């Protein structure tokens, strides 16, 4: 399974709207229920960062505070699908905050959202939190990176 984590420019977990993150770390999770392994697959630049779009510049977008009229605008709704350029093949998106448009965009393509607590700072912590907090593992014994 593939897991995407929004990251800031310093490669820390980004806790605001994932549409405004600088990049995404993509991890592959492998293994059996008792021995889960993960490995870093790629780090991909957010398309909105690449094209200097409004999504990464507007403080309201970062805070998931789209005004009602903007949140209902079909053009704005479609802007959330730009993330699929970099995370479209993922099964999960690990986030702290997200707006309803992000939720619906991910849900429409089969990407599940897993909520992260604000104290998670690194991608490795995010993966561990995700694996421990989901039903993927059963009587977990080991979680470790692939060497």
Coordinates of C-alpha atoms in Angstrom, one line a residue, residues 16-131:
X16 CA -2.4 22.7 7.8
X17 CA -4.5 22.0 4.7
X18 CA -2.6 19.4 2.6
X19 CA -3.4 21.4 -0.6
X20 CA -1.0 24.1 0.7
X21 CA 1.9 21.8 1.6
X22 CA 5.2 22.3 -0.1
X23 CA 5.7 18.6 -0.9
X24 CA 4.5 15.1 -0.2
X25 CA 6.5 12.2 1.1
X26 CA 5.2 8.9 -0.4
X27 CA 5.9 5.7 1.5
X28 CA 5.3 2.1 0.6
X29 CA 4.1 -0.1 3.4
X30 CA 4.8 -3.8 3.1
X31 CA 4.6 -7.0 5.2
X32 CA 2.4 -9.2 7.2
X33 CA 0.1 -8.2 10.0
X34 CA 2.8 -9.0 12.6
X35 CA 5.9 -7.7 10.8
X36 CA 5.2 -4.4 9.0
X37 CA 7.9 -2.7 7.0
X38 CA 7.9 0.6 5.2
X39 CA 10.2 2.4 2.9
X40 CA 10.4 5.9 1.4
X41 CA 9.3 5.7 -2.2
X42 CA 9.5 9.3 -3.4
X43 CA 9.2 13.0 -2.4
X44 CA 7.1 14.9 -4.8
X45 CA 6.6 18.7 -5.1
X46 CA 3.0 19.9 -4.6
X47 CA 1.7 21.0 -8.1
X48 CA 0.4 24.3 -6.5
X49 CA 3.9 25.0 -5.2
X50 CA 5.4 24.2 -8.6
X51 CA 3.1 26.6 -10.4
X52 CA 2.9 29.2 -7.6
X53 CA -0.8 28.8 -7.3
X54 CA -3.1 30.5 -4.9
X55 CA -3.7 27.4 -2.9
X56 CA -0.2 27.7 -1.3
X57 CA -0.2 31.5 -0.9
X58 CA -3.6 32.3 0.6
X59 CA -3.7 32.1 4.4
X60 CA -7.4 31.1 4.3
X61 CA -6.6 28.1 2.2
X62 CA -3.8 27.0 4.5
X63 CA -6.1 27.2 7.5
X64 CA -8.9 25.3 5.7
X65 CA -11.1 28.4 6.0
X66 CA -12.6 28.7 2.5
X67 CA -15.5 31.2 2.6
X68 CA -18.8 29.5 1.8
X69 CA -19.1 31.0 -1.7
X70 CA -15.6 29.9 -2.6
X71 CA -16.1 26.4 -1.1
X72 CA -19.1 25.9 -3.3
X73 CA -17.4 27.3 -6.5
X74 CA -16.9 24.4 -9.0
X75 CA -13.5 25.9 -10.1
X76 CA -12.3 25.9 -6.5
X77 CA -13.6 22.4 -5.9
X78 CA -11.7 21.2 -8.9
X79 CA -8.5 22.8 -7.6
X80 CA -8.3 20.2 -4.9
X81 CA -7.9 17.4 -7.5
X82 CA -4.5 18.9 -8.5
X83 CA -3.0 16.9 -5.7
X84 CA -3.8 13.7 -7.6
X85 CA -0.9 14.6 -9.9
X86 CA 1.5 13.6 -7.1
X87 CA -0.5 11.3 -4.7
X88 CA -3.0 9.8 -7.1
X89 CA -1.6 6.2 -6.8
X90 CA -1.7 6.4 -2.9
X91 CA -4.2 4.5 -0.8
X92 CA -4.0 6.8 2.3
X93 CA -3.3 10.5 2.9
X94 CA -2.1 11.2 6.5
X95 CA -3.2 14.7 7.6
X96 CA -3.9 16.9 10.6
X97 CA -6.4 19.3 9.1
X98 CA -8.4 19.3 5.8
X99 CA -11.4 20.9 4.3
X100 CA -14.5 19.2 3.1
X101 CA -13.5 19.7 -0.6
X102 CA -10.2 17.8 0.1
X103 CA -12.1 15.0 1.8
X104 CA -14.6 14.7 -1.1
X105 CA -11.8 14.8 -3.7
X106 CA -9.8 12.1 -2.0
X107 CA -12.9 10.0 -1.3
X108 CA -14.0 10.2 -5.0
X109 CA -10.8 8.6 -6.1
X110 CA -10.5 6.0 -3.3
X111 CA -7.8 7.7 -1.2
X112 CA -8.6 7.3 2.5
X113 CA -7.7 10.1 4.9
X114 CA -6.1 9.2 8.2
X115 CA -6.0 12.0 10.9
X116 CA -2.7 12.7 12.5
X117 CA -2.4 14.4 15.9
X118 CA -0.5 17.8 16.0
X119 CA 2.5 16.4 17.9
X120 CA 3.6 14.2 15.0
X121 CA 6.6 16.0 13.5
X122 CA 8.4 13.5 11.2
X123 CA 7.3 11.2 8.4
X124 CA 8.6 8.2 10.3
X125 CA 6.4 9.2 13.4
X126 CA 3.5 9.7 11.0
X127 CA 3.9 6.2 9.5
X128 CA 4.2 4.6 13.0
X129 CA 1.2 6.4 14.3
X130 CA -0.8 5.4 11.2
X131 CA 0.2 1.7 11.5

